[in-house]
XYZ file of C-alpha atoms in Angstrom:
107
model
C 14.648 6.909 -55.774
C 12.103 9.700 -55.250
C 12.648 12.330 -52.606
C 9.318 11.228 -51.087
C 10.801 7.783 -50.376
C 13.847 9.112 -48.549
C 14.190 8.933 -44.797
C 14.522 12.362 -43.208
C 16.506 12.599 -39.970
C 16.225 15.686 -37.793
C 19.554 16.062 -36.022
C 18.151 18.791 -33.780
C 15.264 16.648 -32.495
C 15.005 16.821 -28.724
C 13.330 13.457 -28.107
C 13.125 9.997 -29.593
C 9.592 9.379 -28.343
C 7.085 7.640 -30.531
C 3.972 9.551 -31.449
C 1.875 6.532 -30.372
C 2.906 4.652 -27.243
C 2.242 0.904 -27.284
C -0.361 -0.275 -24.822
C 0.982 -1.447 -21.491
C -2.308 -2.396 -19.908
C -4.570 -5.349 -19.411
C -8.227 -4.736 -20.180
C -10.618 -6.558 -17.865
C -14.263 -7.027 -18.827
C -17.033 -8.279 -16.576
C -18.758 -11.413 -17.873
C -21.967 -10.117 -16.258
C -21.828 -6.658 -17.839
C -19.670 -6.430 -20.997
C -19.884 -2.629 -20.887
C -17.882 -2.705 -17.624
C -14.306 -2.454 -18.871
C -11.325 -1.494 -16.732
C -7.710 -0.985 -17.836
C -5.025 -2.009 -15.351
C -1.282 -1.409 -15.604
C 0.236 -4.588 -14.170
C 3.382 -4.746 -12.058
C 6.193 -7.193 -12.724
C 5.394 -9.495 -9.793
C 1.624 -9.810 -10.369
C -0.341 -12.713 -11.700
C -3.339 -12.023 -13.919
C -5.581 -12.765 -10.903
C -3.733 -10.144 -8.811
C -4.194 -7.555 -11.572
C -7.890 -8.463 -11.870
C -8.367 -7.760 -8.157
C -7.111 -4.223 -8.802
C -9.789 -3.792 -11.495
C -12.631 -4.004 -8.988
C -14.593 -6.400 -11.228
C -14.129 -9.405 -8.950
C -16.853 -11.000 -6.831
C -17.398 -9.112 -3.590
C -19.657 -11.700 -1.972
C -16.937 -14.305 -1.513
C -18.022 -16.485 -4.434
C -15.363 -18.160 -6.553
C -14.163 -16.190 -9.576
C -11.376 -16.389 -12.121
C -10.056 -14.753 -15.279
C -10.501 -16.082 -18.825
C -9.080 -15.101 -22.189
C -11.215 -14.551 -25.296
C -11.304 -18.310 -25.972
C -12.532 -19.147 -22.462
C -9.202 -20.526 -21.250
C -8.470 -19.791 -17.590
C -5.426 -17.496 -17.377
C -5.581 -16.304 -13.755
C -2.360 -18.108 -12.826
C -0.214 -16.620 -15.607
C 2.176 -13.681 -15.088
C 0.362 -10.453 -15.913
C 3.231 -9.190 -18.085
C 2.661 -12.134 -20.457
C -0.874 -10.886 -21.140
C -0.225 -7.155 -21.701
C -2.457 -5.799 -24.443
C -5.047 -8.567 -24.109
C -8.714 -8.266 -23.222
C -9.523 -10.631 -20.352
C -12.836 -11.602 -18.797
C -13.560 -11.715 -15.060
C -16.366 -14.017 -14.036
C -17.510 -16.963 -11.983
C -15.209 -19.923 -11.747
C -16.278 -22.779 -14.000
C -17.456 -25.960 -12.355
C -15.294 -28.877 -13.312
C -17.341 -31.409 -15.211
C -16.594 -34.714 -16.798
C -17.352 -38.369 -17.001
C -17.825 -40.009 -13.636
C -17.808 -43.751 -13.670
C -20.759 -45.282 -11.849
C -19.287 -47.353 -8.982
C -22.346 -49.649 -8.925
C -21.704 -50.850 -12.463
C -18.613 -52.993 -12.249
C -18.146 -54.542 -15.661
């Protein structure tokens, strides 16, 4: 075993802090302006939607909005702590679409 491969322990070290702290934020991006990015430190009792309101990227005119992940899945209802470190997108709420059966055509 080389001396370069050995682990050196400093008994006189005053702290055990890491040189790089892991991220503890959510990054919110506006779907209208991708350059608008805001980092928010969530609290333990917040949903993702609550944290997004803190970001200031939400609709101010009363229109419906929600939060999506990078795949376009709505995540507004999830606990914010479950999404720490993720980049999330704030934008208009999607209109539910689907097949509507025509009531006039009874077959």
